[in-house]
Coordinates of N, CA and C in Angstrom, one line a residue:
M1 N 0.9 -1.2 0.0 CA 0.0 0.0 0.0 C 0.9 1.2 0.0
D2 N 0.7 2.1 -0.9 CA 1.5 3.3 -1.0 C 0.9 4.5 -0.2
E3 N 1.6 5.5 -0.1 CA 1.2 6.7 0.7 C -0.1 7.3 0.2
V4 N -0.3 7.3 -1.1 CA -1.6 7.8 -1.6 C -2.8 7.0 -1.1
Q5 N -2.6 5.7 -1.2 CA -3.7 4.8 -0.7 C -3.9 5.0 0.8
V6 N -2.9 5.1 1.6 CA -3.0 5.3 3.0 C -3.8 6.6 3.3
N7 N -3.4 7.7 2.6 CA -4.2 8.9 2.7 C -5.6 8.8 2.3
Q8 N -5.9 8.1 1.2 CA -7.3 7.9 0.8 C -8.1 7.1 1.9
I9 N -7.4 6.1 2.5 CA -8.1 5.4 3.5 C -8.4 6.3 4.7
L10 N -7.4 7.1 5.1 CA -7.6 8.0 6.2 C -8.7 9.1 6.0
Q11 N -8.9 9.4 4.7 CA -9.9 10.4 4.4 C -11.2 9.8 4.0
N12 N -11.3 8.5 4.0 CA -12.5 7.8 3.6 C -13.6 8.0 4.7
P13 N -14.8 8.4 4.3 CA -15.9 8.6 5.4 C -16.2 7.4 6.2
K14 N -16.1 6.2 5.6 CA -16.4 5.0 6.4 C -15.3 4.7 7.4
F15 N -14.1 5.0 7.0 CA -13.0 4.8 7.9 C -13.1 5.8 9.1
K16 N -13.4 7.0 8.7 CA -13.5 8.1 9.8 C -14.7 7.7 10.7
E17 N -15.8 7.2 10.2 CA -16.9 6.8 11.0 C -16.5 5.6 12.0
M18 N -15.7 4.7 11.4 CA -15.2 3.5 12.2 C -14.3 4.0 13.4
V19 N -13.4 5.0 13.1 CA -12.5 5.5 14.1 C -13.3 6.2 15.2
S20 N -14.3 7.0 14.7 CA -15.1 7.8 15.7 C -16.0 6.8 16.6
R21 N -16.6 5.8 16.0 CA -17.4 4.9 16.7 C -16.6 4.1 17.7
K22 N -15.4 3.7 17.3 CA -14.5 2.9 18.1 C -14.0 3.8 19.3
S23 N -13.7 5.0 19.0 CA -13.3 5.9 20.1 C -14.4 6.2 21.1
K24 N -15.7 6.4 20.6 CA -16.8 6.6 21.5 C -17.0 5.3 22.4
L25 N -17.0 4.2 21.7 CA -17.2 2.9 22.5 C -16.1 2.7 23.6
S26 N -14.9 3.0 23.2 CA -13.8 2.7 24.2 C -13.9 3.7 25.4
W27 N -14.2 5.0 25.1 CA -14.4 6.0 26.1 C -15.6 5.7 27.0
T28 N -16.7 5.2 26.4 CA -17.9 4.9 27.2 C -17.6 3.7 28.1
L29 N -16.9 2.7 27.6 CA -16.6 1.6 28.5 C -15.6 2.0 29.6
T30 N -14.7 2.8 29.2 CA -13.7 3.3 30.2 C -14.4 4.1 31.3
V31 N -15.3 5.0 31.0 CA -16.0 5.7 32.0 C -16.8 4.8 32.9
I32 N -17.5 3.8 32.3 CA -18.3 2.9 33.1 C -17.4 2.2 34.1
M33 N -16.2 1.7 33.7 CA -15.3 1.0 34.6 C -14.7 2.0 35.7
L34 N -14.4 3.2 35.3 CA -13.9 4.2 36.2 C -14.9 4.5 37.3
V35 N -16.2 4.7 36.9 CA -17.2 5.1 37.8 C -17.4 3.9 38.8
V36 N -17.5 2.7 38.3 CA -17.7 1.6 39.2 C -16.5 1.4 40.2
Y37 N -15.3 1.5 39.7 CA -14.1 1.3 40.5 C -14.0 2.4 41.5
V38 N -14.1 3.7 41.1 CA -14.0 4.8 42.0 C -15.1 4.8 43.0
G39 N -16.3 4.4 42.6 CA -17.4 4.2 43.5 C -17.1 3.2 44.6
F40 N -16.5 2.1 44.2 CA -16.1 1.0 45.2 C -15.0 1.6 46.1
M41 N -14.1 2.3 45.6 CA -13.0 2.8 46.4 C -13.6 3.9 47.4
L42 N -14.5 4.7 47.0 CA -15.2 5.6 47.9 C -16.0 4.9 49.0
L43 N -16.6 3.8 48.6 CA -17.3 2.9 49.6 C -16.3 2.3 50.6
V44 N -15.2 1.9 50.1 CA -14.1 1.4 51.0 C -13.7 2.5 52.0
G45 N -13.5 3.7 51.4 CA -13.0 4.8 52.3 C -14.0 5.4 53.2
Y46 N -15.2 5.4 52.8 CA -16.2 6.1 53.6 C -17.3 5.3 54.3
N47 N -17.4 4.0 53.9 CA -18.5 3.2 54.5 C -18.0 1.7 54.6
K48 N -16.9 1.6 55.4 CA -16.4 0.2 55.6 C -17.3 -0.7 56.3
E49 N -18.1 -0.1 57.2 CA -19.1 -0.9 57.9 C -20.0 -1.6 57.0
F50 N -20.5 -0.9 56.0 CA -21.4 -1.6 55.0 C -20.7 -2.8 54.3
L51 N -19.5 -2.6 53.9 CA -18.8 -3.6 53.2 C -18.4 -4.8 54.2
M52 N -18.3 -4.5 55.4 CA -18.0 -5.6 56.4 C -19.2 -6.3 56.9
T53 N -20.4 -5.9 56.5 CA -21.7 -6.5 56.9 C -21.7 -7.9 56.3
S54 N -22.1 -8.8 57.1 CA -22.2 -10.2 56.7 C -23.6 -10.5 56.0
F55 N -23.6 -11.4 55.1 CA -24.9 -11.7 54.4 C -25.9 -12.4 55.4
S56 N -25.5 -13.3 56.1 CA -26.4 -14.0 57.0 C -25.7 -14.5 58.3
G57 N -24.9 -13.6 58.8 CA -24.1 -14.0 60.0 C -22.9 -14.9 59.7
G58 N -22.7 -15.1 58.4 CA -21.6 -16.0 58.0 C -20.3 -15.3 57.8
V59 N -19.4 -15.9 57.2 CA -18.0 -15.4 56.9 C -18.0 -14.4 55.8
T60 N -18.8 -14.6 54.8 CA -18.8 -13.8 53.6 C -19.5 -12.5 53.8
T61 N -18.7 -11.4 53.5 CA -19.2 -10.1 53.7 C -19.7 -9.5 52.4
I62 N -20.4 -8.4 52.4 CA -20.9 -7.8 51.2 C -19.7 -7.3 50.3
G63 N -18.6 -6.9 50.9 CA -17.5 -6.4 50.2 C -16.8 -7.4 49.3
M64 N -16.9 -8.7 49.7 CA -16.2 -9.8 48.9 C -16.9 -9.9 47.5
P65 N -18.2 -10.2 47.4 CA -18.8 -10.3 46.1 C -18.8 -9.0 45.3
L66 N -18.8 -7.9 46.0 CA -18.8 -6.6 45.3 C -17.4 -6.4 44.6
G67 N -16.3 -6.7 45.4 CA -15.0 -6.6 44.8 C -14.8 -7.6 43.6
L68 N -15.3 -8.8 43.8 CA -15.2 -9.8 42.7 C -16.0 -9.4 41.5
S69 N -17.1 -8.8 41.7 CA -18.0 -8.4 40.6 C -17.3 -7.3 39.8
I70 N -16.5 -6.4 40.4 CA -15.7 -5.4 39.7 C -14.7 -6.1 38.8
I71 N -14.0 -7.1 39.2 CA -13.1 -7.9 38.4 C -13.9 -8.5 37.2
V72 N -15.0 -9.1 37.5 CA -15.8 -9.8 36.5 C -16.3 -8.7 35.4
L73 N -16.7 -7.6 35.9 CA -17.1 -6.5 35.1 C -16.1 -6.1 34.1
S74 N -14.8 -6.0 34.5 CA -13.7 -5.6 33.6 C -13.6 -6.6 32.5
F75 N -13.7 -7.9 32.8 CA -13.7 -8.9 31.7 C -14.9 -8.8 30.8
V76 N -16.1 -8.6 31.4 CA -17.3 -8.4 30.5 C -17.2 -7.2 29.6
L77 N -16.7 -6.1 30.1 CA -16.5 -4.9 29.3 C -15.5 -5.2 28.2
C78 N -14.4 -5.9 28.4 CA -13.4 -6.3 27.4 C -14.1 -7.1 26.3
G79 N -15.0 -8.1 26.8 CA -15.7 -8.9 25.8 C -16.7 -8.1 25.0
V80 N -17.4 -7.1 25.6 CA -18.3 -6.3 24.9 C -17.5 -5.5 23.8
Y81 N -16.4 -4.9 24.2 CA -15.6 -4.1 23.2 C -15.1 -5.0 22.1
S82 N -14.6 -6.2 22.4 CA -14.1 -7.1 21.3 C -15.3 -7.5 20.4
Y83 N -16.4 -7.8 21.0 CA -17.5 -8.3 20.1 C -18.0 -7.1 19.2
I84 N -18.1 -5.9 19.7 CA -18.6 -4.8 18.9 C -17.5 -4.5 17.8
A85 N -16.3 -4.4 18.3 CA -15.2 -4.0 17.3 C -15.1 -5.1 16.2
N86 N -15.1 -6.3 16.6 CA -15.0 -7.4 15.6 C -16.2 -7.6 14.6
N87 N -17.4 -7.4 15.2 CA -18.6 -7.7 14.4 C -19.2 -6.5 13.7
K88 N -18.9 -5.3 14.2 CA -19.6 -4.1 13.6 C -18.5 -3.1 13.0
L89 N -17.5 -2.8 13.8 CA -16.6 -1.8 13.3 C -15.6 -2.2 12.3
D90 N -15.1 -3.5 12.4 CA -14.2 -4.0 11.4 C -14.8 -4.0 10.0
A91 N -16.1 -4.2 9.9 CA -16.8 -4.2 8.6 C -16.7 -2.9 7.9
L92 N -16.8 -1.8 8.7 CA -16.6 -0.4 8.1 C -15.2 -0.2 7.6
N93 N -14.2 -0.7 8.4 CA -12.8 -0.6 8.0 C -12.6 -1.3 6.7
E94 N -13.1 -2.6 6.6 CA -12.9 -3.4 5.3 C -13.6 -2.7 4.1
E95 N -14.8 -2.1 4.3 CA -15.4 -1.4 3.3 C -14.6 -0.2 2.8
A96 N -14.0 0.5 3.7 CA -13.2 1.7 3.3 C -12.0 1.2 2.5
I97 N -11.3 0.1 3.0 CA -10.2 -0.4 2.3 C -10.5 -0.9 0.9
R98 N -11.7 -1.6 0.8 CA -12.1 -2.0 -0.6 C -12.4 -0.9 -1.5
E99 N -13.0 0.2 -1.0 CA -13.3 1.4 -1.8 C -12.0 2.0 -2.3
V100 N -11.0 2.1 -1.5 CA -9.8 2.7 -1.9 C -9.0 1.8 -2.9
E101 N -9.1 0.5 -2.6 CA -8.4 -0.4 -3.6 C -9.1 -0.3 -4.9
A102 N -10.4 -0.2 -4.9 CA -11.1 -0.1 -6.2 C -10.7 1.2 -6.9
I103 N -10.6 2.3 -6.2 CA -10.2 3.5 -6.8 C -8.8 3.4 -7.4
A104 N -7.9 2.8 -6.6 CA -6.5 2.6 -7.0 C -6.4 1.7 -8.3
H105 N -7.2 0.7 -8.4 CA -7.2 -0.2 -9.6 C -7.8 0.6 -10.8
E106 N -8.8 1.4 -10.6 CA -9.3 2.2 -11.7 C -8.3 3.2 -12.2
K107 N -7.4 3.7 -11.4 CA -6.4 4.7 -11.8 C -5.1 4.0 -12.3
G108 N -5.1 2.6 -12.2 CA -4.0 1.9 -12.8 C -2.9 1.6 -11.8
H109 N -3.1 1.8 -10.5 CA -2.2 1.5 -9.5 C -2.4 0.0 -9.1
H110 N -1.4 -0.8 -9.0 CA -1.6 -2.2 -8.6 C -0.7 -2.5 -7.4

């Protein structure tokens, strides 16, 4: 791929849409994770008693499954990002590349 094709891809509306959507998706998921994590840290700092409360007089406190759920959430959000990026956004990228290759072949570049 030469520099002209690279510039055509970068200027392609579908490629720009893909970059924009991928950026919005990653920032949205990042904000979700930050809000949950910071919320948990604030809970640890300001309401330890709540986190130390036992479910039914047993050993397991509310803080344990809450902390574990934050770890699980991070894996779920990674899965969501991968699914959307692979099934929705990559198609836009491939369309942009195909359009640019078609233009290059019409102009006689191989």
